[in-house]
PDB file of C-alpha atoms in Angstrom:
ATOM      1  CA  MET A  23     226.843  85.197 121.235  1.00 77.00           C
ATOM      2  CA  ARG A  24     229.959  83.960 119.610  1.00 87.00           C
ATOM      3  CA  ALA A  25     230.483  81.641 122.571  1.00 83.00           C
ATOM      4  CA  LYS A  26     226.972  80.095 122.095  1.00 85.00           C
ATOM      5  CA  ILE A  27     227.752  79.592 118.383  1.00 93.00           C
ATOM      6  CA  THR A  28     231.000  77.891 119.184  1.00 92.00           C
ATOM      7  CA  TYR A  29     229.281  75.669 121.780  1.00 90.00           C
ATOM      8  CA  PHE A  30     226.489  74.645 119.412  1.00 91.00           C
ATOM      9  CA  VAL A  31     228.728  73.862 116.587  1.00 95.00           C
ATOM     10  CA  THR A  32     231.163  71.882 118.729  1.00 93.00           C
ATOM     11  CA  ALA A  33     228.214  70.107 120.154  1.00 93.00           C
ATOM     12  CA  ALA A  34     226.918  69.348 116.715  1.00 94.00           C
ATOM     13  CA  VAL A  35     230.359  68.111 115.583  1.00 95.00           C
ATOM     14  CA  LEU A  36     230.430  65.868 118.790  1.00 94.00           C
ATOM     15  CA  VAL A  37     226.902  64.452 117.954  1.00 93.00           C
ATOM     16  CA  PHE A  38     227.992  63.537 114.319  1.00 95.00           C
ATOM     17  CA  TYR A  39     230.983  61.905 115.861  1.00 94.00           C
ATOM     18  CA  PHE A  40     228.939  59.768 118.235  1.00 94.00           C
ATOM     19  CA  ALA A  41     226.715  58.851 115.570  1.00 94.00           C
ATOM     20  CA  LEU A  42     229.830  57.717 113.325  1.00 95.00           C
ATOM     21  CA  VAL A  43     231.420  55.886 116.026  1.00 94.00           C
ATOM     22  CA  GLY A  44     228.025  54.144 117.146  1.00 93.00           C
ATOM     23  CA  SER A  45     227.513  53.039 113.666  1.00 94.00           C
ATOM     24  CA  ARG A  46     230.927  51.487 113.457  1.00 95.00           C
ATOM     25  CA  GLY A  47     230.022  49.675 116.785  1.00 94.00           C
ATOM     26  CA  VAL A  48     226.969  48.302 115.131  1.00 95.00           C
ATOM     27  CA  LEU A  49     229.065  47.090 112.132  1.00 95.00           C
ATOM     28  CA  LEU A  50     231.339  45.354 114.377  1.00 95.00           C
ATOM     29  CA  ILE A  51     228.598  43.706 116.145  1.00 95.00           C
ATOM     30  CA  GLU A  52     226.894  42.669 113.053  1.00 95.00           C
ATOM     31  CA  HIS A  53     230.130  40.961 111.785  1.00 92.00           C
ATOM     32  CA  GLY A  54     229.435  38.082 114.429  1.00 88.00           C
ATOM     33  CA  THR A  55     232.554  36.897 115.702  1.00 94.00           C
ATOM     34  CA  PRO A  56     233.064  36.845 119.493  1.00 94.00           C
ATOM     35  CA  LEU A  57     235.959  39.291 119.109  1.00 95.00           C
ATOM     36  CA  THR A  58     234.211  41.823 116.902  1.00 95.00           C
ATOM     37  CA  VAL A  59     231.164  41.678 119.027  1.00 95.00           C
ATOM     38  CA  THR A  60     233.199  42.516 122.186  1.00 95.00           C
ATOM     39  CA  PHE A  61     234.844  45.348 120.411  1.00 94.00           C
ATOM     40  CA  GLY A  62     231.532  46.589 119.056  1.00 95.00           C
ATOM     41  CA  VAL A  63     230.078  46.708 122.405  1.00 95.00           C
ATOM     42  CA  ALA A  64     233.043  48.610 123.774  1.00 94.00           C
ATOM     43  CA  VAL A  65     232.881  51.153 120.863  1.00 93.00           C
ATOM     44  CA  LEU A  66     229.135  51.603 121.497  1.00 93.00           C
ATOM     45  CA  ILE A  67     229.969  52.494 125.166  1.00 94.00           C
ATOM     46  CA  LEU A  68     232.021  55.505 124.153  1.00 90.00           C
ATOM     47  CA  PRO A  69     229.345  57.566 122.227  1.00 92.00           C
ATOM     48  CA  VAL A  70     226.890  56.815 125.260  1.00 92.00           C
ATOM     49  CA  ILE A  71     229.333  58.213 127.663  1.00 94.00           C
ATOM     50  CA  GLY A  72     230.047  61.086 125.539  1.00 92.00           C
ATOM     51  CA  ALA A  73     226.358  61.859 124.796  1.00 92.00           C
ATOM     52  CA  TRP A  74     225.672  61.926 128.599  1.00 95.00           C
ATOM     53  CA  PHE A  75     228.527  64.190 129.267  1.00 94.00           C
ATOM     54  CA  LEU A  76     227.574  66.442 126.710  1.00 93.00           C
ATOM     55  CA  TRP A  77     223.988  66.549 127.929  1.00 95.00           C
ATOM     56  CA  LYS A  78     225.070  67.194 131.772  1.00 95.00           C
ATOM     57  CA  ASN A  79     227.372  70.185 130.600  1.00 92.00           C
ATOM     58  CA  THR A  80     224.508  71.543 128.464  1.00 92.00           C
ATOM     59  CA  GLN A  81     222.246  71.348 131.395  1.00 94.00           C
ATOM     60  CA  PHE A  82     224.927  73.011 133.606  1.00 94.00           C
ATOM     61  CA  VAL A  83     225.428  75.999 131.097  1.00 92.00           C
ATOM     62  CA  ALA A  84     221.531  76.552 130.764  1.00 93.00           C
ATOM     63  CA  ARG A  85     221.104  76.706 134.475  1.00 94.00           C
ATOM     64  CA  ALA A  86     223.933  78.947 134.990  1.00 93.00           C
ATOM     65  CA  ASN A  87     222.859  81.321 132.296  1.00 92.00           C
ATOM     66  CA  ALA A  88     219.269  81.251 133.734  1.00 93.00           C
ATOM     67  CA  LEU A  89     220.868  82.298 137.164  1.00 94.00           C
ATOM     68  CA  ALA A  90     222.820  85.052 135.533  1.00 93.00           C
ATOM     69  CA  ALA A  91     219.772  86.235 133.838  1.00 93.00           C
ATOM     70  CA  GLU A  92     217.816  86.312 137.078  1.00 93.00           C
ATOM     71  CA  LEU A  93     220.683  88.122 139.010  1.00 92.00           C
ATOM     72  CA  ASP A  94     220.922  90.481 136.077  1.00 91.00           C
ATOM     73  CA  ALA A  95     217.202  91.337 136.343  1.00 92.00           C
ATOM     74  CA  GLU A  96     217.739  91.972 140.023  1.00 91.00           C
ATOM     75  CA  GLY A  97     220.634  94.334 139.157  1.00 88.00           C
ATOM     76  CA  GLY A  98     222.993  92.078 141.124  1.00 85.00           C
ATOM     77  CA  LEU A  99     225.498  90.846 138.462  1.00 86.00           C
ATOM     78  CA  PRO A 100     229.159  91.605 139.639  1.00 83.00           C
ATOM     79  CA  VAL A 101     230.592  94.397 137.938  1.00 82.00           C
ATOM     80  CA  ASP A 102     233.969  93.991 136.269  1.00 83.00           C
ATOM     81  CA  GLU A 103     236.228  95.800 138.589  1.00 81.00           C
ATOM     82  CA  LEU A 104     239.270  93.975 137.805  1.00 85.00           C
ATOM     83  CA  VAL A 105     242.649  95.576 136.870  1.00 84.00           C
ATOM     84  CA  ARG A 106     243.988  94.407 133.316  1.00 87.00           C
ATOM     85  CA  THR A 107     247.330  94.229 131.946  1.00 84.00           C
ATOM     86  CA  PRO A 108     248.083  96.166 128.599  1.00 87.00           C
ATOM     87  CA  ALA A 109     247.467  92.824 126.810  1.00 86.00           C
ATOM     88  CA  GLY A 110     243.931  92.611 128.468  1.00 83.00           C
ATOM     89  CA  ARG A 111     244.832  89.739 130.933  1.00 86.00           C
ATOM     90  CA  ILE A 112     243.355  90.103 134.340  1.00 85.00           C
ATOM     91  CA  ASP A 113     245.853  91.160 137.133  1.00 83.00           C
ATOM     92  CA  ARG A 114     246.292  88.357 139.567  1.00 83.00           C
ATOM     93  CA  ALA A 115     246.599  90.720 142.741  1.00 84.00           C
ATOM     94  CA  SER A 116     243.190  92.443 141.596  1.00 85.00           C
ATOM     95  CA  ALA A 117     241.570  89.069 141.105  1.00 86.00           C
ATOM     96  CA  ASP A 118     242.779  87.868 144.401  1.00 84.00           C
ATOM     97  CA  ALA A 119     241.438  91.034 146.105  1.00 86.00           C
ATOM     98  CA  VAL A 120     238.031  90.608 144.493  1.00 88.00           C
ATOM     99  CA  PHE A 121     238.006  86.812 145.490  1.00 88.00           C
ATOM    100  CA  ALA A 122     238.682  87.579 148.965  1.00 89.00           C
ATOM    101  CA  ARG A 123     235.557  89.902 149.260  1.00 90.00           C
ATOM    102  CA  ARG A 124     233.427  87.274 147.425  1.00 92.00           C
ATOM    103  CA  ARG A 125     234.570  84.504 149.798  1.00 92.00           C
ATOM    104  CA  GLU A 126     233.788  86.594 152.851  1.00 93.00           C
ATOM    105  CA  GLU A 127     230.284  87.367 151.490  1.00 92.00           C
ATOM    106  CA  THR A 128     229.731  83.723 150.766  1.00 93.00           C
ATOM    107  CA  GLU A 129     230.878  82.846 154.321  1.00 93.00           C
ATOM    108  CA  ASP A 130     228.547  85.421 155.748  1.00 93.00           C
ATOM    109  CA  ALA A 131     225.726  84.021 153.788  1.00 91.00           C
ATOM    110  CA  PRO A 132     226.214  80.348 152.975  1.00 91.00           C
ATOM    111  CA  ASP A 133     222.591  79.609 151.842  1.00 91.00           C
ATOM    112  CA  ASP A 134     222.368  82.493 149.381  1.00 92.00           C
ATOM    113  CA  TRP A 135     222.805  81.332 145.853  1.00 93.00           C
ATOM    114  CA  ARG A 136     223.770  84.837 144.794  1.00 94.00           C
ATOM    115  CA  CYS A 137     226.678  84.658 146.850  1.00 93.00           C
ATOM    116  CA  TRP A 138     227.814  81.472 145.595  1.00 94.00           C
ATOM    117  CA  PHE A 139     227.243  82.743 141.956  1.00 94.00           C
ATOM    118  CA  ARG A 140     229.425  85.811 142.508  1.00 92.00           C
ATOM    119  CA  LEU A 141     232.099  83.560 144.190  1.00 93.00           C
ATOM    120  CA  ALA A 142     231.863  81.321 140.869  1.00 93.00           C
ATOM    121  CA  VAL A 143     232.826  84.449 138.755  1.00 92.00           C
ATOM    122  CA  ALA A 144     235.590  85.293 141.315  1.00 90.00           C
ATOM    123  CA  TYR A 145     237.016  81.982 141.012  1.00 89.00           C
ATOM    124  CA  GLN A 146     236.985  82.078 137.375  1.00 88.00           C
ATOM    125  CA  ASP A 147     238.620  85.383 137.125  1.00 85.00           C
ATOM    126  CA  ALA A 148     241.457  83.921 139.279  1.00 84.00           C
ATOM    127  CA  ARG A 149     241.596  81.174 136.778  1.00 84.00           C
ATOM    128  CA  ASP A 150     240.534  78.263 139.212  1.00 87.00           C
ATOM    129  CA  THR A 151     238.109  76.734 136.870  1.00 89.00           C
ATOM    130  CA  PRO A 152     237.239  73.545 138.843  1.00 93.00           C
ATOM    131  CA  ARG A 153     236.389  75.572 141.954  1.00 93.00           C
ATOM    132  CA  ALA A 154     234.459  77.852 139.937  1.00 93.00           C
ATOM    133  CA  ARG A 155     232.363  74.950 138.435  1.00 94.00           C
ATOM    134  CA  LYS A 156     231.929  73.609 141.885  1.00 95.00           C
ATOM    135  CA  ALA A 157     230.666  77.199 143.270  1.00 94.00           C
ATOM    136  CA  MET A 158     228.402  77.494 140.233  1.00 95.00           C
ATOM    137  CA  GLN A 159     227.002  74.067 141.055  1.00 95.00           C
ATOM    138  CA  ARG A 160     226.299  75.117 144.516  1.00 95.00           C
ATOM    139  CA  ALA A 161     224.612  78.112 143.374  1.00 94.00           C
ATOM    140  CA  ILE A 162     222.513  76.138 141.079  1.00 94.00           C
ATOM    141  CA  ALA A 163     221.590  73.692 143.852  1.00 93.00           C
ATOM    142  CA  LEU A 164     220.646  76.528 146.188  1.00 92.00           C
ATOM    143  CA  HIS A 165     218.440  78.179 143.842  1.00 91.00           C
ATOM    144  CA  THR A 166     216.630  74.943 142.773  1.00 86.00           C
ATOM    145  CA  LYS A 167     216.304  73.540 146.191  1.00 78.00           C
ATOM    146  CA  PRO A 168     215.967  76.254 148.883  1.00 59.00           C
ATOM    147  CA  PRO A 169     216.845  74.934 152.467  1.00 59.00           C
ATOM    148  CA  LEU A 170     213.929  72.892 154.144  1.00 60.00           C
ATOM    149  CA  GLY A 171     211.859  74.866 156.603  1.00 53.00           C
ATOM    150  CA  ARG A 172     212.992  78.071 155.287  1.00 54.00           C
ATOM    151  CA  VAL A 173     211.398  80.434 152.628  1.00 53.00           C
ATOM    152  CA  ALA A 174     213.885  81.095 149.690  1.00 48.00           C
ATOM    153  CA  PRO A 175     215.848  84.412 150.265  1.00 49.00           C
ATOM    154  CA  ALA A 176     214.314  86.169 147.415  1.00 47.00           C
ATOM    155  CA  GLU A 177     210.880  85.899 148.941  1.00 44.00           C
ATOM    156  CA  SER A 178     211.627  86.515 152.374  1.00 41.00           C
ATOM    157  CA  SER A 179     213.474  89.827 152.261  1.00 39.00           C
ATOM    158  CA  PRO A 180     214.599  92.586 149.522  1.00 39.00           C
ATOM    159  CA  PRO A 181     218.020  91.842 148.034  1.00 43.00           C
ATOM    160  CA  GLY A 182     219.667  94.347 150.084  1.00 41.00           C
ATOM    161  CA  ASP A 183     218.689  92.869 153.393  1.00 40.00           C
ATOM    162  CA  ARG A 184     220.540  89.749 153.165  1.00 46.00           C
ATOM    163  CA  GLY A 185     224.074  88.874 154.024  1.00 52.00           C
ATOM    164  CA  CYS A 186     225.191  88.882 150.404  1.00 67.00           C
ATOM    165  CA  PRO A 187     225.142  92.281 149.012  1.00 57.00           C
ATOM    166  CA  SER A 188     223.145  92.382 145.787  1.00 54.00           C
ATOM    167  CA  SER A 189     224.393  95.747 144.595  1.00 44.00           C
ATOM    168  CA  PRO A 190     226.280  95.572 141.223  1.00 46.00           C
ATOM    169  CA  SER A 191     229.580  96.435 142.491  1.00 46.00           C
ATOM    170  CA  GLY A 192     229.197  93.691 145.274  1.00 45.00           C
ATOM    171  CA  ALA A 193     230.408  96.064 148.021  1.00 40.00           C
TER     172      ALA A 193
END
């Protein structure tokens, strides 16, 4: 819940900032000289790019949360089995072992969004955020658009019958 509040507060601050910057861009354009009009247009481009980026990230988070909720309803969310240091940080060797298992599951069932979701969690636990994001994007794409000519895995067989285990432990 705290993460959601932080996200929405940050998004609200960014929207306020975009509006402020946009208003300055309009004022520069209204000034009317070629230089201020050029700067005004350039300044207006920044909030547009920022708003687009914020929108795409909000969509990503909403879709990833929807997948997590669906996986939770199936009882297939990965269980936190990682060893932690006394300070609470994830032990690297433990994260690597879980990651290796998740990677093998994904290689065995490359069309199962559940495997890609769990792989994304393993990447995140191993502090590889760019790959975690790419794996989650793949999970979202597979969930949204099942492969042509095939029935979505959730409709074709029970969760335990696919290559990617759906048990909470992932084993």
